[in-house]
CSV table of C-alpha atoms and ligand atoms in Angstrom, one decimal:
chain,number,residue,atom,x,y,z
A,288,MET,CA,42.8,1.5,28.2
A,289,ASN,CA,43.5,-1.8,27.2
A,290,ALA,CA,41.0,-3.5,29.4
A,291,THR,CA,38.9,-1.5,27.9
A,292,ARG,CA,39.5,-2.9,24.2
A,293,ALA,CA,39.7,-5.9,25.8
A,294,SER,CA,36.6,-5.7,27.0
A,295,LEU,CA,34.7,-4.7,23.8
A,296,GLY,CA,36.6,-7.5,21.7
A,297,ILE,CA,35.1,-10.1,24.6
A,298,VAL,CA,31.3,-8.6,24.0
A,299,PRO,CA,30.9,-9.1,20.7
A,300,LEU,CA,32.8,-12.4,20.3
A,301,VAL,CA,29.8,-13.2,23.5
A,302,ALA,CA,26.9,-11.9,21.6
A,303,LEU,CA,27.8,-14.3,19.0
A,304,LEU,CA,28.8,-16.9,20.8
A,305,GLY,CA,24.9,-16.4,22.5
A,306,LEU,CA,23.4,-16.3,18.9
A,307,ALA,CA,24.9,-19.5,17.6
A,308,ALA,CA,23.4,-21.4,21.1
A,309,VAL,CA,20.2,-20.0,20.0
A,310,GLN,CA,20.5,-21.0,16.3
A,311,ALA,CA,21.8,-24.5,17.2
A,312,GLU,CA,18.1,-24.5,19.8
A,313,ARG,CA,16.3,-24.3,16.7
A,314,THR,CA,14.0,-26.4,15.3
A,315,PHE,CA,12.6,-26.7,11.6
A,316,LYS,CA,10.4,-28.3,9.9
A,317,TRP,CA,11.7,-28.7,6.5
A,318,LYS,CA,15.6,-29.7,5.6
A,319,VAL,CA,17.1,-27.0,3.2
A,320,HIS,CA,16.6,-27.9,-0.6
A,321,ASP,CA,13.9,-30.1,1.0
A,322,MET,CA,12.2,-31.7,-2.3
A,323,SER,CA,9.4,-32.8,-0.2
A,324,ARG,CA,8.2,-29.3,1.0
A,325,PRO,CA,5.3,-28.1,-1.0
A,326,ALA,CA,5.2,-26.1,-4.1
A,327,PRO,CA,4.3,-22.4,-4.4
A,328,ALA,CA,0.6,-21.9,-6.9
A,329,VAL,CA,1.5,-21.4,-10.1
A,330,VAL,CA,-0.1,-18.3,-11.1
A,331,ASP,CA,0.3,-17.6,-14.4
A,332,PRO,CA,1.5,-13.1,-14.5
A,333,GLY,CA,-0.8,-12.1,-17.0
A,334,THR,CA,1.8,-10.7,-20.2
A,335,ALA,CA,3.6,-7.9,-19.6
A,336,GLY,CA,2.4,-4.6,-19.2
A,337,SER,CA,-0.7,-3.8,-16.7
A,338,THR,CA,-3.2,-6.9,-17.2
A,339,ALA,CA,-4.1,-8.7,-13.5
A,340,PRO,CA,-2.1,-12.4,-13.0
A,341,ALA,CA,-4.5,-15.2,-12.4
A,342,ASP,CA,-5.1,-15.4,-9.0
A,343,ALA,CA,-5.3,-11.1,-9.0
A,344,ILE,CA,-9.8,-9.8,-8.4
A,345,ILE,CA,-9.8,-7.7,-10.7
A,346,LEU,CA,-11.4,-4.2,-9.2
A,347,PHE,CA,-11.7,-2.7,-12.5
A,348,ALA,CA,-9.3,-2.8,-15.7
A,349,ALA,CA,-10.6,-3.0,-19.9
A,350,SER,CA,-12.2,-6.1,-19.2
A,351,ASN,CA,-15.2,-5.1,-16.5
A,352,PRO,CA,-15.3,-1.3,-17.0
A,353,ASP,CA,-17.6,-0.5,-14.4
A,354,LEU,CA,-17.7,0.2,-11.1
A,355,SER,CA,-19.5,-2.7,-9.9
A,356,LYS,CA,-16.9,-3.8,-7.2
A,357,TRP,CA,-17.7,-0.3,-5.6
A,358,THR,CA,-20.0,1.9,-3.4
A,359,GLY,CA,-20.4,5.0,-2.5
A,360,ASN,CA,-20.8,6.0,1.3
A,361,GLY,CA,-24.3,4.2,1.2
A,362,SER,CA,-25.1,4.4,-2.2
A,363,ASP,CA,-23.6,3.5,-5.6
A,364,ALA,CA,-20.8,4.4,-6.7
A,365,LYS,CA,-21.3,8.1,-8.1
A,366,TRP,CA,-17.5,8.6,-10.1
A,367,LYS,CA,-17.5,9.1,-14.3
A,368,VAL,CA,-16.9,4.8,-16.3
A,369,ASN,CA,-14.8,6.1,-19.1
A,370,GLY,CA,-13.6,3.2,-21.7
A,371,ASN,CA,-11.4,1.5,-19.1
A,372,GLU,CA,-10.8,4.8,-16.4
A,373,VAL,CA,-12.8,5.6,-13.8
A,374,VAL,CA,-13.2,9.5,-13.4
A,375,VAL,CA,-13.3,10.7,-10.4
A,376,GLU,CA,-16.5,12.5,-9.9
A,377,PRO,CA,-15.9,15.4,-8.0
A,378,GLY,CA,-18.2,15.8,-5.1
A,379,SER,CA,-20.3,12.6,-5.7
A,380,GLY,CA,-18.0,11.3,-2.7
A,381,ASP,CA,-14.9,8.5,-2.4
A,382,ILE,CA,-15.9,4.9,-3.9
A,383,LYS,CA,-15.4,1.6,-1.1
A,384,THR,CA,-14.4,-1.4,-2.9
A,385,LYS,CA,-17.9,-3.6,-1.8
A,386,GLU,CA,-15.4,-6.8,-0.8
A,387,ALA,CA,-13.8,-6.5,2.5
A,388,PHE,CA,-9.2,-7.2,2.3
A,389,GLY,CA,-6.9,-7.6,5.2
A,390,ASP,CA,-3.1,-8.1,4.4
A,391,VAL,CA,-3.6,-7.0,0.8
A,392,GLN,CA,-1.3,-6.9,-2.4
A,393,LEU,CA,-2.8,-4.2,-4.7
A,394,HIS,CA,-2.1,-2.4,-7.8
A,395,ILE,CA,-2.9,0.7,-9.5
A,396,GLU,CA,-2.2,2.8,-11.7
A,397,TRP,CA,-3.9,7.0,-12.2
A,398,MET,CA,-3.1,9.8,-14.1
A,399,ILE,CA,-3.8,13.8,-13.1
A,400,PRO,CA,-4.6,15.6,-16.2
A,401,ALA,CA,-2.3,18.0,-18.1
A,402,ASP,CA,-4.5,20.3,-17.7
A,403,ARG,CA,-5.3,20.1,-15.3
A,404,LYS,CA,-3.8,23.0,-13.1
A,405,VAL,CA,-2.0,22.4,-9.3
A,406,GLU,CA,-1.3,24.4,-6.2
A,407,GLY,CA,0.3,22.1,-3.6
A,408,GLN,CA,-2.4,19.7,-2.3
A,409,HIS,CA,-5.1,21.1,-4.4
A,410,GLY,CA,-6.2,20.3,-7.6
A,411,GLY,CA,-4.4,16.5,-8.7
A,412,ASN,CA,-5.2,14.3,-4.7
A,413,SER,CA,-7.1,12.2,-4.8
A,414,GLY,CA,-5.7,8.6,-3.0
A,415,VAL,CA,-6.0,5.2,-1.7
A,416,PHE,CA,-7.2,4.0,1.7
A,417,PHE,CA,-6.5,0.5,3.2
A,418,TYR,CA,-9.2,-0.9,6.2
A,419,ASP,CA,-10.9,2.7,4.9
A,420,ARG,CA,-8.7,4.8,6.8
A,421,TYR,CA,-4.5,4.4,6.4
A,422,GLU,CA,-4.0,6.0,3.1
A,423,ILE,CA,-1.5,6.3,0.2
A,424,GLN,CA,-2.1,9.8,-1.4
A,425,VAL,CA,-2.2,10.2,-4.7
A,426,LEU,CA,-0.8,13.8,-5.4
A,427,SER,CA,0.0,15.5,-8.6
A,428,SER,CA,3.9,15.7,-7.4
A,429,ASN,CA,6.2,16.2,-10.3
A,430,GLY,CA,7.8,20.1,-10.2
A,431,ASN,CA,4.6,21.1,-7.9
A,432,VAL,CA,5.5,22.2,-4.6
A,433,THR,CA,4.2,20.7,-1.2
A,434,TYR,CA,4.9,19.2,2.4
A,435,VAL,CA,6.4,16.5,1.9
A,436,ASP,CA,4.5,14.6,3.8
A,437,GLY,CA,1.7,14.7,1.3
A,438,MET,CA,3.3,14.3,-1.8
A,439,ALA,CA,2.5,11.4,-4.3
A,440,GLY,CA,3.5,7.7,-2.7
A,441,SER,CA,3.8,9.5,1.1
A,442,LEU,CA,1.3,7.3,3.5
A,443,TYR,CA,-0.2,10.8,4.0
A,444,GLY,CA,0.8,12.6,7.6
A,445,GLN,CA,3.8,9.7,8.1
A,446,TYR,CA,6.2,9.6,5.4
A,447,PRO,CA,7.6,11.4,2.7
A,448,PRO,CA,8.5,8.9,0.0
A,449,LEU,CA,11.9,7.6,-0.3
A,450,VAL,CA,12.0,9.2,-3.5
A,451,ASN,CA,9.7,11.4,-6.2
A,452,ALA,CA,9.4,9.6,-9.1
A,453,CYS,CA,6.0,10.8,-10.4
A,454,ARG,CA,5.7,11.4,-13.9
A,455,PRO,CA,4.3,14.4,-15.5
A,456,GLN,CA,0.6,15.6,-15.8
A,457,GLY,CA,-1.1,13.4,-18.6
A,458,GLN,CA,0.9,10.6,-17.6
A,459,TRP,CA,-0.3,7.9,-16.4
A,460,ASN,CA,1.4,6.6,-12.7
A,461,VAL,CA,1.5,2.8,-11.4
A,462,TYR,CA,1.3,1.9,-7.6
A,463,ASP,CA,1.5,-1.8,-6.5
A,464,ILE,CA,1.3,-1.3,-2.8
A,465,VAL,CA,2.0,-4.2,-0.4
A,466,PHE,CA,-0.7,-3.5,3.1
A,467,ARG,CA,-0.3,-5.5,6.0
A,468,GLY,CA,-3.0,-4.3,8.4
A,469,PRO,CA,-2.7,-3.9,12.3
A,470,VAL,CA,-3.2,-6.8,14.9
A,471,PHE,CA,-5.5,-5.8,17.8
A,472,LYS,CA,-5.8,-8.1,21.3
A,473,ASP,CA,-8.4,-7.0,24.2
A,474,GLY,CA,-8.6,-3.0,21.9
A,475,LYS,CA,-5.0,-2.6,22.3
A,476,LEU,CA,-2.9,-2.6,19.1
A,477,ALA,CA,-0.5,-6.0,19.4
A,478,GLN,CA,0.7,-5.3,15.5
A,479,PRO,CA,0.9,-2.1,14.1
A,480,ALA,CA,0.3,-1.4,10.3
A,481,TYR,CA,3.1,-2.0,7.2
A,482,ALA,CA,3.2,-0.6,4.4
A,483,THR,CA,5.1,-1.4,1.1
A,484,VAL,CA,4.5,1.7,-1.9
A,485,PHE,CA,6.1,0.9,-5.8
A,486,LEU,CA,5.6,4.2,-8.0
A,487,ASN,CA,6.1,3.6,-11.4
A,488,GLY,CA,8.1,0.2,-10.3
A,489,VAL,CA,10.2,2.5,-7.6
A,490,LEU,CA,10.5,1.3,-4.7
A,491,VAL,CA,9.0,5.1,-2.3
A,492,GLN,CA,7.6,2.5,1.3
A,493,ASP,CA,10.2,0.0,3.3
A,494,ASN,CA,7.9,-1.7,4.7
A,495,ALA,CA,6.8,1.4,6.7
A,496,GLU,CA,5.1,1.1,10.4
A,497,ILE,CA,1.9,2.5,10.2
A,498,LEU,CA,1.4,5.4,13.3
A,499,GLY,CA,-1.6,4.9,12.7
A,500,ALA,CA,-5.3,5.8,10.7
A,501,THR,CA,-4.1,8.7,8.5
A,502,ALA,CA,-5.4,12.6,9.7
A,503,HIS,CA,-5.1,15.9,8.6
A,504,GLY,CA,-3.1,18.2,9.9
A,505,ALA,CA,-2.9,15.9,13.8
A,506,ARG,CA,-0.5,12.5,14.6
A,507,ALA,CA,-1.3,9.0,13.7
A,508,GLN,CA,-3.7,7.0,16.2
A,509,TYR,CA,-5.0,3.6,15.8
A,510,SER,CA,-8.6,2.5,16.8
A,511,PRO,CA,-9.2,-1.0,17.1
A,512,HIS,CA,-10.9,-2.9,13.9
A,513,GLU,CA,-11.7,-5.6,12.1
A,514,ALA,CA,-9.4,-7.6,10.4
A,515,THR,CA,-10.6,-6.1,6.8
A,516,GLY,CA,-11.8,-3.4,5.7
A,517,PRO,CA,-13.1,-1.2,1.6
A,518,ILE,CA,-10.1,-0.6,-0.1
A,519,ARG,CA,-11.2,3.5,-0.2
A,520,LEU,CA,-10.6,5.7,-3.3
A,521,GLN,CA,-10.7,9.5,-2.0
A,522,ASP,CA,-12.9,12.5,-4.2
A,523,HIS,CA,-10.2,15.5,-3.1
A,524,GLY,CA,-12.8,17.5,-5.5
A,525,ASP,CA,-10.1,17.0,-8.4
A,526,PRO,CA,-10.9,14.2,-11.7
A,527,ILE,CA,-7.6,12.5,-11.1
A,528,HIS,CA,-7.9,9.2,-13.4
A,529,PHE,CA,-8.2,5.5,-12.6
A,530,ARG,CA,-7.2,2.4,-14.5
A,531,ASN,CA,-6.5,-1.4,-13.5
A,532,ALA,CA,-6.9,-2.2,-10.2
A,533,TRP,CA,-6.6,-4.8,-9.0
A,534,ALA,CA,-5.5,-6.9,-5.6
A,535,ARG,CA,-4.8,-9.9,-4.6
A,536,LYS,CA,-5.5,-11.1,-1.1
A,537,LEU,CA,-1.9,-12.4,0.5
A,538,ALA,CA,-1.6,-15.3,3.0
A,539,PRO,CA,-0.4,-14.3,6.7
A,540,ARG,CA,3.3,-13.7,5.7
A,541,ALA,CA,5.8,-17.0,5.9
A,542,ALA,CA,7.4,-17.9,8.9
A,543,ALA,CA,10.7,-19.6,8.8
A,544,GLU,CA,9.2,-23.9,9.4
B,631,LIG,MG1,-5.4,12.2,-1.3
């Protein structure tokens, strides 16, 4: 008994000493609180509310209420533009950004019409896809029961949202998403994609590891693809409204230096 306790006590001590040794060997480019360390870029965040920060690419907003940044499947995007809102035209197909994105921060607002009858996955469904293939679900999820890995805020078919922060139909929901793309080397996955998602300011995906391209009723798998890809909005047959979409291209994650 005593020997066991003693050995259990020694293990963490050895581990700590090992860690200290590792840290002591590490060198950094910058001193702590180094005044010569380059300052981050200044970005005007816009006024409180739903305006975009100054370095964002506006995908659609009151300032450019059109679909000029989007394309349909091999043709013009055919969704409706209604004031500052873009509305899914059921049956016209998904729309994609003309611009390709890698690591990205996306802000987009969406609303399921109040009078829309919804049941499970039907009636109030759309989605935001990164790289044309990894879906963050858009769904009427306030009082609507469905499988949890298909709720609003889910990574469809992979992870339920951490909580259900979806507003009632007729009210606007706000997505703020950080999507880090996967890395492929020699035709194989070297690093998976990760997504962090806030729904209405509430964390619903916490740097979740993406398991592969979104699939319905099947386990997701990766297939190698380019380092960038379009953002796609889904036409699932329902007239979902979107507004205030903007994206910021992200530099690679900061490494300690
Ligand atoms: Mg969907």
